[in-house]
PDB file of C-alpha atoms in Angstrom:
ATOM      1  CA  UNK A   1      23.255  88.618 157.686  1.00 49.00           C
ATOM      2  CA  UNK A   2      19.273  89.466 158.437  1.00 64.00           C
ATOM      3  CA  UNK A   3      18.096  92.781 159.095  1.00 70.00           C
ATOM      4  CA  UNK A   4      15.130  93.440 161.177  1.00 75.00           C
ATOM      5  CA  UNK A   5      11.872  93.004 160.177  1.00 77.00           C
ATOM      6  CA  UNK A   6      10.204  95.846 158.510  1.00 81.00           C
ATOM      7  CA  UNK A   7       6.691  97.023 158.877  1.00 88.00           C
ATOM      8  CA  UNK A   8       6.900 100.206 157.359  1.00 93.00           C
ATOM      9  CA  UNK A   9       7.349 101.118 153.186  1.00 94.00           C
ATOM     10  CA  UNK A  10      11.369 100.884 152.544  1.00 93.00           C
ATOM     11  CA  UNK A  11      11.612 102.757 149.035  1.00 94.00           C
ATOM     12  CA  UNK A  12      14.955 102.188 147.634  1.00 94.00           C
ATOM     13  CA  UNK A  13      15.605 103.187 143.865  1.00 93.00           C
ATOM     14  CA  UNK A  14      16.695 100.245 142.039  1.00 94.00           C
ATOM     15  CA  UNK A  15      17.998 101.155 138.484  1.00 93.00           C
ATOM     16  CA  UNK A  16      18.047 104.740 136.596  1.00 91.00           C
ATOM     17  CA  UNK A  17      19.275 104.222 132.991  1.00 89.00           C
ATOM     18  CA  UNK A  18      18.899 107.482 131.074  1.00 81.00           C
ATOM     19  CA  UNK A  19      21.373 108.778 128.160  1.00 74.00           C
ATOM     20  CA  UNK A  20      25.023 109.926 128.707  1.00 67.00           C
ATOM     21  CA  UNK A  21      24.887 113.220 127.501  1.00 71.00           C
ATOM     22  CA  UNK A  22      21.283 114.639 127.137  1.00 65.00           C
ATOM     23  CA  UNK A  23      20.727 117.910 124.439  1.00 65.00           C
ATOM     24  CA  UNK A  24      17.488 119.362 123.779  1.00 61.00           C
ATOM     25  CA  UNK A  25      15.770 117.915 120.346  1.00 62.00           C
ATOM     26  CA  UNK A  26      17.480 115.023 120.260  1.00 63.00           C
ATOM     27  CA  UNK A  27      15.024 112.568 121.474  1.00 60.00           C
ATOM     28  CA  UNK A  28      16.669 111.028 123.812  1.00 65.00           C
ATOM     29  CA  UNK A  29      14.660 113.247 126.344  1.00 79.00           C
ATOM     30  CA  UNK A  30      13.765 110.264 129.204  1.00 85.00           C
ATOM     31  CA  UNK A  31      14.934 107.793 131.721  1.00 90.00           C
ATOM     32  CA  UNK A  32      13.788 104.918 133.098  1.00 93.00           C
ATOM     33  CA  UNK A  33      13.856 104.006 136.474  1.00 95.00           C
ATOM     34  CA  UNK A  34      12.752 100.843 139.072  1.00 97.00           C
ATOM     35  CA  UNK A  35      11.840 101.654 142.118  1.00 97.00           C
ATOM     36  CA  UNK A  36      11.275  99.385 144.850  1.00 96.00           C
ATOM     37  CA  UNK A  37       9.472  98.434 147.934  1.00 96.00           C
ATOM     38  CA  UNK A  38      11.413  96.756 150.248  1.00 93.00           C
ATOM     39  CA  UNK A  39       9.201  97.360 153.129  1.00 93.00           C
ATOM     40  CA  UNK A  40       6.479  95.374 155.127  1.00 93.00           C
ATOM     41  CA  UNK A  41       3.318  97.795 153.838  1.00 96.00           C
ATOM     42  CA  UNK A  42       2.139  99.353 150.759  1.00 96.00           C
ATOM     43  CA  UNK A  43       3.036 102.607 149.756  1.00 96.00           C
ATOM     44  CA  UNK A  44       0.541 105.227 148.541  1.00 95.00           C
ATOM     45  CA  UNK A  45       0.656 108.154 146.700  1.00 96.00           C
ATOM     46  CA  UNK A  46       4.457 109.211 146.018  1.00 96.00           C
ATOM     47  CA  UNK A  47       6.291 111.082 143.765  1.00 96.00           C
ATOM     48  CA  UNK A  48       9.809 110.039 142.273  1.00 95.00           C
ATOM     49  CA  UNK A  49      11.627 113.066 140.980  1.00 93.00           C
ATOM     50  CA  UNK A  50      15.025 113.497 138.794  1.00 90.00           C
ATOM     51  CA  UNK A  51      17.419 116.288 139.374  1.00 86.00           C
ATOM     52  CA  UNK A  52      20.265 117.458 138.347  1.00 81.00           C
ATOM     53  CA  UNK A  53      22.735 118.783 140.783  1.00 83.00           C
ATOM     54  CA  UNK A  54      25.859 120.926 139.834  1.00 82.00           C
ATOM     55  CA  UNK A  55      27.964 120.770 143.154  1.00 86.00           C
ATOM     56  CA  UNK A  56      30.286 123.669 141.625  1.00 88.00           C
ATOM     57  CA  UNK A  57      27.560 126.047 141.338  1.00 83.00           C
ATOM     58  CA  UNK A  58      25.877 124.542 144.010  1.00 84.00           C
ATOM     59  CA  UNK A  59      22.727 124.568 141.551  1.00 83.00           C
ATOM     60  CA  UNK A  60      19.925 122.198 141.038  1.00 83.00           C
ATOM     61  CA  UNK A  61      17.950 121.520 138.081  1.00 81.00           C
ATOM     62  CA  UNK A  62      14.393 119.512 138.146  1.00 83.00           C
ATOM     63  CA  UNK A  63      14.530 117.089 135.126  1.00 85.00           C
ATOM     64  CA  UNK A  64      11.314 115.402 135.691  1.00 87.00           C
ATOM     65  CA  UNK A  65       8.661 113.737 138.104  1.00 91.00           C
ATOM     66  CA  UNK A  66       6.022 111.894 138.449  1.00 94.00           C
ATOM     67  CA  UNK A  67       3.395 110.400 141.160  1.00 96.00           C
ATOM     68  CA  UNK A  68       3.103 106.777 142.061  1.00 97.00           C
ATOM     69  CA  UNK A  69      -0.443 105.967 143.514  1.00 97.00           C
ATOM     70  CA  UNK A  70       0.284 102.763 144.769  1.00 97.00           C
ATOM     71  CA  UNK A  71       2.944 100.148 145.683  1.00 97.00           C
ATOM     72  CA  UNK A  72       2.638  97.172 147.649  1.00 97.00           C
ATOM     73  CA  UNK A  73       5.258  95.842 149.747  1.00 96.00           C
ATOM     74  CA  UNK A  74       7.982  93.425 148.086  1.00 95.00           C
ATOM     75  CA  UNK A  75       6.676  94.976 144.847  1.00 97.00           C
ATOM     76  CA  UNK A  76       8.649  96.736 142.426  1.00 97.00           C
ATOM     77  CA  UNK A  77       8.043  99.560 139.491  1.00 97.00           C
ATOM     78  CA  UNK A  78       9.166 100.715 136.222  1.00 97.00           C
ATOM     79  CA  UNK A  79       8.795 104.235 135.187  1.00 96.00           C
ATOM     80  CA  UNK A  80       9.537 105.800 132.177  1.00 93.00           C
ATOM     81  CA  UNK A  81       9.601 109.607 133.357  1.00 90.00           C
ATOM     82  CA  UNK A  82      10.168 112.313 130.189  1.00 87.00           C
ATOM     83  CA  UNK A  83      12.675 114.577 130.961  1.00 84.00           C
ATOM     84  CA  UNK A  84      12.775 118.810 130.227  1.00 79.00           C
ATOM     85  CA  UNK A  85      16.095 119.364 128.835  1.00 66.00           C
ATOM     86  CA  UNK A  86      16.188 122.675 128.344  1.00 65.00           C
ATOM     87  CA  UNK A  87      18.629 124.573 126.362  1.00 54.00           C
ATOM     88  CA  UNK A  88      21.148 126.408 128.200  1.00 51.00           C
TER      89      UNK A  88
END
């Protein structure tokens, strides 16, 4: 099975490991992530965000971000991105 050729940056993300449960102080307070260009041309200046999403109060909750300047294409990239936990 072959897809067609792309030209344009494909971002997929690959892997996000972060904690099981997450409680403010505990230092567990990040996640990594790989993110991936499966395109045919570099990527500039993006920003790969974590958020939380609580479909039974339809509420969403910004964890952390962070800007990518540049990724070429087959290339991939591991972040480390801090998260704010905040007590609730």
């Amino acid at each position: 099975l072959e897809s067609a050729v792309r030209t344009s940056p494909n971002l997929a993300l690959e892997t996000l490991l972060a904690f099981a449960e997450l409680r403010p102080g505990d230092g567990l307070d990040s996640a990594d992530v790989i993110v991936s260009n499966h395109g045919g041309s570099t990527v500039r200046s993006f920003t790969v965000a974590l958020k939380l999403v609580d479909l039974d109060a339809s509420q969403e909750y910004a964890l952390g971000e962070t800007t990518v300047d540049v990724l070429a294409a087959g290339e991939s990239i591991r972040l480390t991105l801090p998260l704010n936990i905040n007590p609730g």
